[in-house]
PDB file of C-alpha atoms in Angstrom:
ATOM      1  CA  MET I   1      11.995 -56.709 -50.888  1.00 77.00           C
ATOM      2  CA  SER I   2      12.973 -56.556 -47.228  1.00 85.00           C
ATOM      3  CA  SER I   3      10.372 -56.144 -44.411  1.00 95.00           C
ATOM      4  CA  TYR I   4      10.469 -53.179 -42.102  1.00 95.00           C
ATOM      5  CA  LYS I   5      11.843 -55.364 -39.127  1.00 95.00           C
ATOM      6  CA  GLU I   6      14.558 -56.722 -41.355  1.00 95.00           C
ATOM      7  CA  LEU I   7      15.626 -53.277 -42.332  1.00 96.00           C
ATOM      8  CA  LEU I   8      15.618 -52.177 -38.748  1.00 96.00           C
ATOM      9  CA  GLN I   9      17.875 -55.107 -37.809  1.00 96.00           C
ATOM     10  CA  GLN I  10      20.212 -54.298 -40.551  1.00 96.00           C
ATOM     11  CA  ARG I  11      20.323 -50.609 -39.520  1.00 96.00           C
ATOM     12  CA  GLU I  12      21.291 -51.683 -35.920  1.00 96.00           C
ATOM     13  CA  LEU I  13      23.962 -53.936 -37.242  1.00 97.00           C
ATOM     14  CA  LEU I  14      25.360 -51.167 -39.401  1.00 97.00           C
ATOM     15  CA  GLU I  15      25.288 -48.609 -36.575  1.00 97.00           C
ATOM     16  CA  GLN I  16      27.230 -51.069 -34.362  1.00 97.00           C
ATOM     17  CA  GLN I  17      29.730 -51.526 -37.130  1.00 97.00           C
ATOM     18  CA  ILE I  18      30.031 -47.790 -37.613  1.00 97.00           C
ATOM     19  CA  SER I  19      30.678 -47.301 -33.967  1.00 97.00           C
ATOM     20  CA  GLU I  20      33.312 -49.993 -33.754  1.00 97.00           C
ATOM     21  CA  ALA I  21      35.149 -48.611 -36.883  1.00 97.00           C
ATOM     22  CA  ARG I  22      35.039 -45.093 -35.460  1.00 97.00           C
ATOM     23  CA  GLN I  23      36.586 -46.220 -32.156  1.00 97.00           C
ATOM     24  CA  ARG I  24      39.332 -48.185 -33.943  1.00 97.00           C
ATOM     25  CA  GLU I  25      40.066 -45.265 -36.304  1.00 97.00           C
ATOM     26  CA  ASN I  26      40.033 -42.826 -33.356  1.00 97.00           C
ATOM     27  CA  ALA I  27      42.588 -45.036 -31.431  1.00 97.00           C
ATOM     28  CA  ASP I  28      44.769 -45.211 -34.466  1.00 97.00           C
ATOM     29  CA  ALA I  29      44.740 -41.449 -34.969  1.00 96.00           C
ATOM     30  CA  ILE I  30      45.444 -40.729 -31.262  1.00 95.00           C
ATOM     31  CA  GLU I  31      48.425 -43.123 -31.406  1.00 96.00           C
ATOM     32  CA  LYS I  32      49.746 -41.320 -34.527  1.00 96.00           C
ATOM     33  CA  VAL I  33      49.442 -37.995 -32.834  1.00 94.00           C
ATOM     34  CA  LYS I  34      51.139 -39.132 -29.635  1.00 94.00           C
ATOM     35  CA  THR I  35      54.091 -40.563 -31.694  1.00 95.00           C
ATOM     36  CA  LEU I  36      54.342 -37.351 -33.586  1.00 95.00           C
ATOM     37  CA  VAL I  37      54.251 -35.281 -30.338  1.00 94.00           C
ATOM     38  CA  ALA I  38      56.915 -37.474 -28.777  1.00 94.00           C
ATOM     39  CA  ASP I  39      59.227 -37.536 -31.928  1.00 95.00           C
ATOM     40  CA  PHE I  40      59.260 -33.715 -32.337  1.00 93.00           C
ATOM     41  CA  GLY I  41      58.948 -32.678 -28.620  1.00 93.00           C
ATOM     42  CA  LEU I  42      55.713 -30.736 -29.268  1.00 92.00           C
ATOM     43  CA  THR I  43      53.706 -29.147 -26.544  1.00 90.00           C
ATOM     44  CA  ALA I  44      50.038 -28.377 -26.400  1.00 87.00           C
ATOM     45  CA  GLU I  45      50.818 -24.733 -27.025  1.00 86.00           C
ATOM     46  CA  ASP I  46      52.660 -25.696 -30.242  1.00 85.00           C
ATOM     47  CA  ILE I  47      49.605 -27.714 -31.539  1.00 86.00           C
ATOM     48  CA  PHE I  48      46.634 -25.634 -30.278  1.00 85.00           C
ATOM     49  CA  SER I  49      48.036 -22.089 -30.403  1.00 79.00           C
ATOM     50  CA  THR I  50      46.098 -19.649 -32.487  1.00 74.00           C
ATOM     51  CA  GLY I  51      49.216 -18.006 -33.880  1.00 68.00           C
ATOM     52  CA  GLY I  52      49.527 -15.188 -31.394  1.00 65.00           C
ATOM     53  CA  LYS I  53      47.498 -12.784 -29.401  1.00 67.00           C
ATOM     54  CA  ALA I  54      44.120 -11.642 -30.665  1.00 65.00           C
ATOM     55  CA  LYS I  55      44.468  -8.488 -32.616  1.00 70.00           C
ATOM     56  CA  VAL I  56      42.597  -5.538 -31.038  1.00 73.00           C
ATOM     57  CA  LYS I  57      40.978  -3.302 -33.522  1.00 78.00           C
ATOM     58  CA  SER I  58      41.587   0.396 -32.574  1.00 79.00           C
ATOM     59  CA  VAL I  59      39.039   3.046 -33.461  1.00 79.00           C
ATOM     60  CA  ALA I  60      40.638   6.295 -34.300  1.00 83.00           C
ATOM     61  CA  LYS I  61      38.815   9.321 -33.002  1.00 89.00           C
ATOM     62  CA  VAL I  62      37.609  11.771 -35.621  1.00 90.00           C
ATOM     63  CA  ALA I  63      38.210  15.467 -35.046  1.00 93.00           C
ATOM     64  CA  PRO I  64      34.977  17.564 -34.846  1.00 94.00           C
ATOM     65  CA  LYS I  65      34.105  19.578 -37.987  1.00 95.00           C
ATOM     66  CA  PHE I  66      31.242  21.643 -36.725  1.00 95.00           C
ATOM     67  CA  ARG I  67      30.730  23.615 -33.541  1.00 95.00           C
ATOM     68  CA  ASN I  68      27.684  25.285 -32.042  1.00 93.00           C
ATOM     69  CA  PRO I  69      28.650  28.806 -31.272  1.00 91.00           C
ATOM     70  CA  VAL I  70      26.007  29.187 -28.641  1.00 92.00           C
ATOM     71  CA  THR I  71      26.795  26.056 -26.409  1.00 93.00           C
ATOM     72  CA  GLY I  72      30.230  25.041 -27.830  1.00 92.00           C
ATOM     73  CA  ASP I  73      28.874  21.495 -28.657  1.00 94.00           C
ATOM     74  CA  THR I  74      30.725  19.826 -31.515  1.00 95.00           C
ATOM     75  CA  TRP I  75      29.808  17.268 -34.172  1.00 94.00           C
ATOM     76  CA  THR I  76      32.212  15.272 -36.368  1.00 93.00           C
ATOM     77  CA  GLY I  77      29.859  15.237 -39.382  1.00 92.00           C
ATOM     78  CA  ARG I  78      29.232  11.534 -38.974  1.00 91.00           C
ATOM     79  CA  GLY I  79      26.047   9.877 -37.950  1.00 91.00           C
ATOM     80  CA  LYS I  80      22.835  11.487 -37.193  1.00 93.00           C
ATOM     81  CA  PRO I  81      23.194  15.289 -37.085  1.00 93.00           C
ATOM     82  CA  PRO I  82      22.425  16.990 -33.664  1.00 94.00           C
ATOM     83  CA  LYS I  83      19.287  19.041 -33.409  1.00 94.00           C
ATOM     84  CA  TRP I  84      21.178  22.341 -33.235  1.00 92.00           C
ATOM     85  CA  ILE I  85      22.444  21.785 -36.886  1.00 93.00           C
ATOM     86  CA  GLN I  86      19.407  20.227 -38.405  1.00 91.00           C
ATOM     87  CA  GLY I  87      17.690  22.222 -41.119  1.00 89.00           C
ATOM     88  CA  GLN I  88      20.467  24.893 -41.202  1.00 89.00           C
ATOM     89  CA  GLU I  89      23.271  25.662 -43.597  1.00 91.00           C
ATOM     90  CA  ARG I  90      26.255  23.750 -42.105  1.00 91.00           C
ATOM     91  CA  ASP I  91      28.983  26.113 -43.474  1.00 92.00           C
ATOM     92  CA  GLN I  92      28.274  28.621 -40.738  1.00 92.00           C
ATOM     93  CA  PHE I  93      29.087  25.985 -38.075  1.00 92.00           C
ATOM     94  CA  LEU I  94      32.448  24.739 -39.698  1.00 93.00           C
ATOM     95  CA  ILE I  95      35.421  24.760 -37.479  1.00 91.00           C
ATOM     96  CA  ALA I  96      38.253  26.690 -39.135  1.00 79.00           C
TER      97      ALA I  96
END
């Protein structure tokens, strides 16, 4: 069985080997990418574009369904009902 100090030394050696292998493989990958970019005449826009402009979600306005005959206030029927319609029969406030 290895001692604590021996294991720490092994870990340091492994971390150094991992770091060196990562640097080598990164350099290889960068070289491959540069070659492909040069061969195909690619630009940064070609490689890193998101495929177009961001889509903007439009929210359609909903026509009001109810009107307060006293004030003229309206309500679409969505969300929390206004105080002027709460507790009352809604049919009387329908917009024809």
